Tab-separated table of C-alpha atoms in Angstrom:
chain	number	residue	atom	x	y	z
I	1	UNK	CA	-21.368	19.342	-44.146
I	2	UNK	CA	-24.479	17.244	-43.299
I	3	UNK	CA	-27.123	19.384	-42.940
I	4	UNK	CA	-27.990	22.412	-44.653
I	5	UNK	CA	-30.802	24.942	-46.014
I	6	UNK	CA	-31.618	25.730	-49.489
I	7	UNK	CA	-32.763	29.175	-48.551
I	8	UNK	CA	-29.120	30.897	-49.911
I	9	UNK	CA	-27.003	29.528	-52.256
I	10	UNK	CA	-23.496	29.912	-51.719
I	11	UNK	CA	-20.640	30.705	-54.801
I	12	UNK	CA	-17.136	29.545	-54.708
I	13	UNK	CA	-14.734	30.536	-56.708
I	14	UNK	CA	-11.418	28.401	-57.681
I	15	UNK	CA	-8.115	30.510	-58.924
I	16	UNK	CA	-4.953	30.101	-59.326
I	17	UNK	CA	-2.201	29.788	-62.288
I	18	UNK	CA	-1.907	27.587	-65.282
I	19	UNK	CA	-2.176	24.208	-65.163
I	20	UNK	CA	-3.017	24.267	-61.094
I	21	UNK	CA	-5.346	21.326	-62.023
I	22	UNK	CA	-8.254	23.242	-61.109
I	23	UNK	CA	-10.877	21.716	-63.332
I	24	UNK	CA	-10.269	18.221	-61.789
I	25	UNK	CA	-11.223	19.439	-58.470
I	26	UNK	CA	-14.007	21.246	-59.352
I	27	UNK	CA	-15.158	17.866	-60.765
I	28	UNK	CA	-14.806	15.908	-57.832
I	29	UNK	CA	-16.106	17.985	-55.312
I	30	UNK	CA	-18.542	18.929	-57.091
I	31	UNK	CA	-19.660	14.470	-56.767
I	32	UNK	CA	-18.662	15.332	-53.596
I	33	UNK	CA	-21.520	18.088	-52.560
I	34	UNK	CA	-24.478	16.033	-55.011
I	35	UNK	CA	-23.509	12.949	-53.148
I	36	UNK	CA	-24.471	14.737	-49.438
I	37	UNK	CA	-27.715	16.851	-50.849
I	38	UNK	CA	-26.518	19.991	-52.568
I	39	UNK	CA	-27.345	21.317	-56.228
I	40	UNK	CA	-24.373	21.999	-57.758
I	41	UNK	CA	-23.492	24.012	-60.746
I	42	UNK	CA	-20.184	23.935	-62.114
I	43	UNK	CA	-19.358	26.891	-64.489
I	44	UNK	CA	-16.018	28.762	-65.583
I	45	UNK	CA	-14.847	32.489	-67.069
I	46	UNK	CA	-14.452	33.571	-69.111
I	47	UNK	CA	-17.042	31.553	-70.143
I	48	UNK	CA	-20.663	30.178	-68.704
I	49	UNK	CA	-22.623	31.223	-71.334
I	50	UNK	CA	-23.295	31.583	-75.156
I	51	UNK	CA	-21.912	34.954	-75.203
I	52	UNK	CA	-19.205	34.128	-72.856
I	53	UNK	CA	-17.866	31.261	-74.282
I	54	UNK	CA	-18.001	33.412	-77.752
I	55	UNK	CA	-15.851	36.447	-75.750
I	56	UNK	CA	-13.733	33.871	-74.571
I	57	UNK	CA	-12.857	32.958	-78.229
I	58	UNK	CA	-11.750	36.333	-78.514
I	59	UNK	CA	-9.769	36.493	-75.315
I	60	UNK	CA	-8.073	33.615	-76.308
I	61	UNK	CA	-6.894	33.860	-79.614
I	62	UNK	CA	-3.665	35.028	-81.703
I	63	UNK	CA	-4.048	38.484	-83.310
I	64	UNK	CA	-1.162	40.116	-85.585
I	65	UNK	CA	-1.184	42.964	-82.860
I	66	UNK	CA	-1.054	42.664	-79.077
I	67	UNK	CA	-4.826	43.034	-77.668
I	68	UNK	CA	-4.643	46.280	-75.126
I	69	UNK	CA	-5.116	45.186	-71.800
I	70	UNK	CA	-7.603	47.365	-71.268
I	71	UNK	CA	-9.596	45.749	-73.624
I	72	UNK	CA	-8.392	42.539	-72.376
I	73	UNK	CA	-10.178	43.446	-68.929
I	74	UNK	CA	-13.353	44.950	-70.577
I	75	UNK	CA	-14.184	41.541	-72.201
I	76	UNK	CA	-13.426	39.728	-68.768
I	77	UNK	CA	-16.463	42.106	-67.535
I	78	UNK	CA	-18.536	41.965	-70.228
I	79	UNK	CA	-18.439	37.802	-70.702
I	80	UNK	CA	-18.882	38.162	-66.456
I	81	UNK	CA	-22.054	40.798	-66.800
I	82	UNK	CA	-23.574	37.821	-68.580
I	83	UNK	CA	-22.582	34.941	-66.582
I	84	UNK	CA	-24.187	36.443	-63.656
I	85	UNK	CA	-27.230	37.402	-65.237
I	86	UNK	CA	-27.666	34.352	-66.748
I	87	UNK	CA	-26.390	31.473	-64.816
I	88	UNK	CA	-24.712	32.660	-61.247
I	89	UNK	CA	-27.045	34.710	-59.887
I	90	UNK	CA	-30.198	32.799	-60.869
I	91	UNK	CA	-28.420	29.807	-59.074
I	92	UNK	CA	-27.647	31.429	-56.242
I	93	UNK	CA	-31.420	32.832	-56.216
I	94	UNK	CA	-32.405	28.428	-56.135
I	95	UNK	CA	-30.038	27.844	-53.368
I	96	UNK	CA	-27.582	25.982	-55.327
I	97	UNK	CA	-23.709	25.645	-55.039
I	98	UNK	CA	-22.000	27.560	-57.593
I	99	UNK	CA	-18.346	26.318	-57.911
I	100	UNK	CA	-16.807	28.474	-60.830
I	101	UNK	CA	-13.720	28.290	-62.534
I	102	UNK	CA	-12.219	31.339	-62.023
I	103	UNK	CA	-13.757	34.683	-61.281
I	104	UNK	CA	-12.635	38.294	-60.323
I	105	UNK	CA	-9.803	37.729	-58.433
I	106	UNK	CA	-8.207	36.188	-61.978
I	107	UNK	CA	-9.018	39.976	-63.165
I	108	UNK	CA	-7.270	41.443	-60.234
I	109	UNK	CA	-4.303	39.019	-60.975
I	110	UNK	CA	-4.405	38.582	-64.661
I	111	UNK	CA	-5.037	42.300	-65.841
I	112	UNK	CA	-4.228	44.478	-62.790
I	113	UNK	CA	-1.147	42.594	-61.852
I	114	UNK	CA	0.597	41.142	-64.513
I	115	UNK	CA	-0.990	43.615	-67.084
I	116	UNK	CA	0.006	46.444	-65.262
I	117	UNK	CA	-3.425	48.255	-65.192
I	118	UNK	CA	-3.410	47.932	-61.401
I	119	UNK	CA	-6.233	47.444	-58.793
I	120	UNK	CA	-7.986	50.374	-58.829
I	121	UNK	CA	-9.590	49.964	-62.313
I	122	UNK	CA	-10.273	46.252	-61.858
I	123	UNK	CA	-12.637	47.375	-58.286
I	124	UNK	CA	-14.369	49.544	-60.249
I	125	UNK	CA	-15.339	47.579	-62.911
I	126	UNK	CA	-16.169	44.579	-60.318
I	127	UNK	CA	-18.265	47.356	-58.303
I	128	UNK	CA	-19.954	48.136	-61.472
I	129	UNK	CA	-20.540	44.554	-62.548
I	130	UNK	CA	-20.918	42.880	-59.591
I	131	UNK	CA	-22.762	44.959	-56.954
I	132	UNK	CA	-22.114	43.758	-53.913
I	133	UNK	CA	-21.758	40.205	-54.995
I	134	UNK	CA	-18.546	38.104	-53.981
I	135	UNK	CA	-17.733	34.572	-53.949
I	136	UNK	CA	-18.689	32.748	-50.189
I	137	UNK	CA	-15.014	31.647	-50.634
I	138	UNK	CA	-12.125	31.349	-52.860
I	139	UNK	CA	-9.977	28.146	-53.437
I	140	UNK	CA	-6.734	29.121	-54.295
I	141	UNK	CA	-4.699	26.540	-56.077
I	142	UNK	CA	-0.883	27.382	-55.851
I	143	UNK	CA	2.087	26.153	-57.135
I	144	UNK	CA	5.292	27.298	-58.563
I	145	UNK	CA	5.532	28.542	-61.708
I	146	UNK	CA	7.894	26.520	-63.635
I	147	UNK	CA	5.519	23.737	-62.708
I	148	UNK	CA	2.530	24.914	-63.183
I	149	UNK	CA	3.447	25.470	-67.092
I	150	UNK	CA	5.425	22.206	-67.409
I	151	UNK	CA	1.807	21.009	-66.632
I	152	UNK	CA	-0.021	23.109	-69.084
I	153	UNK	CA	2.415	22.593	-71.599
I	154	UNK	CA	1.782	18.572	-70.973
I	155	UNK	CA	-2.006	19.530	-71.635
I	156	UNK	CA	-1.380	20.468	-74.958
I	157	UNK	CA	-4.096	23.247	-75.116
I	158	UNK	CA	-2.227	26.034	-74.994
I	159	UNK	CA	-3.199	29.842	-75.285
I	160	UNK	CA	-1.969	33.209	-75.281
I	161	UNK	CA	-1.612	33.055	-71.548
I	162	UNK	CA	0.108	29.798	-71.161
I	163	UNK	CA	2.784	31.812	-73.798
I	164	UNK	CA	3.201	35.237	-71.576
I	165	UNK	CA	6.479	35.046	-70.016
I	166	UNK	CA	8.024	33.760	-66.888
I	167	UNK	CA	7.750	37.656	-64.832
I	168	UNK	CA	4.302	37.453	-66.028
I	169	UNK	CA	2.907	34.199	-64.306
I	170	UNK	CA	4.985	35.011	-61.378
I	171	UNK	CA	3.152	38.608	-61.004
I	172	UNK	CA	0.272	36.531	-61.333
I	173	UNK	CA	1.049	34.589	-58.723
I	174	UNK	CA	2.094	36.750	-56.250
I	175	UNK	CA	-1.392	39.251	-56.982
I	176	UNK	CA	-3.141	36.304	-55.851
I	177	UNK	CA	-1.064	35.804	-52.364
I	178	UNK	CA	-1.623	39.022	-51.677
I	179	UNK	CA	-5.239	38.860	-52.382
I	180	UNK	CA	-5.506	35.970	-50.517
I	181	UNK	CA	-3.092	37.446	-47.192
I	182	UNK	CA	-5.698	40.187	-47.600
I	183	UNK	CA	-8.687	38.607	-46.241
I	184	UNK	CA	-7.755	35.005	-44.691
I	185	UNK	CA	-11.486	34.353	-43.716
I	186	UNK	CA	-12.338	34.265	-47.016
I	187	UNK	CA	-9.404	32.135	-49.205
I	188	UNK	CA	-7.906	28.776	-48.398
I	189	UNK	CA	-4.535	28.264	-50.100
I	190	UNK	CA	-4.140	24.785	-51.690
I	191	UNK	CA	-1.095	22.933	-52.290
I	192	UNK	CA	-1.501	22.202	-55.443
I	193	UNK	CA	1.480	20.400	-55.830
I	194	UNK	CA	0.620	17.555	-53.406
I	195	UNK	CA	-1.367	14.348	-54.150
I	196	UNK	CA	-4.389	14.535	-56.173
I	197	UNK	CA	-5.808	12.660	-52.824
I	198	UNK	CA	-4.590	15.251	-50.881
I	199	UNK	CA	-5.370	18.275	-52.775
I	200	UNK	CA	-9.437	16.745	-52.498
I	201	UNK	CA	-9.059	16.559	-48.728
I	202	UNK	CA	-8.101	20.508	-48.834
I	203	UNK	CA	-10.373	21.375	-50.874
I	204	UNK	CA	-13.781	19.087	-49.165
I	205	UNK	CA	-12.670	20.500	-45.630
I	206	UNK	CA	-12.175	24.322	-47.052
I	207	UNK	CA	-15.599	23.994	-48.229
I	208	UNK	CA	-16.893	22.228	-45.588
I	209	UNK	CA	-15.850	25.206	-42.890
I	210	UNK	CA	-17.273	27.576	-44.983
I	211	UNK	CA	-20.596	25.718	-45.613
């Protein structure tokens, strides 16, 4: 990862379950890529902008009645519409690095999955959305479930997701094996339940083949 152009920005996207301890990462390689010559933007969904941190408030919070989940997935896509509007695609357009917290493979996992809505409405909302555009590559953090809530739980921020039920995560989970069995070229699988050290390593040289 030494030398590089600034002609094309590149966007990677990092998924996985709760409490995957994907924020840290995205931290540190994010030094990482500044300390060797890249612009880097760090971002998440829902989220990235005014109006998507404001739809994430919604997407978040406790209502007397269930949300729908397809209105769940509609406010994915509409805080998404923004964030590439506003922040990914003009980034890209510099030739920065784009490392994003989540993106549409959550949708496919989250709401298609472990929703139920399945895959076929979440690709044509993404078509819609997102054009051609996909993420250069997609770090996916796993780890079992049980742990991965244990963690969250630890956090103490939790949300409406963190609360869905055991078959829920574990749909989750699987959706995003699949995803990533789908198209190998395209996803490294971290172990998200090694070393902090060693989960960095994973991540630097899944980047670094990609880059």
């Amino acid at each position: 990862m030494t030398g590089h152009t600034a002609s094309t920005g590149r966007l990677f996207a990092f998924e996985g379950g709760e409490g995957a301890g994907k924020s840290t990462q995205i931290r540190q390689l994010a030094e990482h890529l500044r300390a060797i010559g890249y612009t880097v933007r760090t971002t998440r969904e829902p989220g990235g902008t005014p109006l998507g941190e404001a739809i994430r408030g919604v997407l978040m919070g406790e209502y007397a009645e269930p949300m729908p989940a397809m209105s769940e997935l509609l406010l994915m896509f509409a805080a998404r519409a923004a964030h590439l509007a506003e922040v990914i695609e003009p980034a890209l357009a510099a030739g920065e690095i784009v490392l994003c917290d989540r993106f549409t493979d959550a949708s496919f996992a989250y709401q298609g999955a472990a929703r139920g809505l399945g895959e076929a409405a979440v690709a044509t909302l993404e078509s819609l959305v997102q054009g051609e555009r996909r993420p250069d590559g997609v770090l996916l953090f796993d780890l079992p479930v049980a742990d991965g809530l244990a963690r969250a739980q630890k956090r103490g921020e939790v949300n409406r997701f963190d609360q869905e039920t055991r078959v829920f995560h574990e749909r989750v989970r699987d959706s995003y094996h699949k995803r990533a069995a789908g198209a190998p070229e395209r996803y490294a699988v971290i172990d998200a339940a090694a070393s902090p050290e060693k989960v960095s390593a994973s991540v630097i040289a899944a980047v670094g083949r990609w880059l």
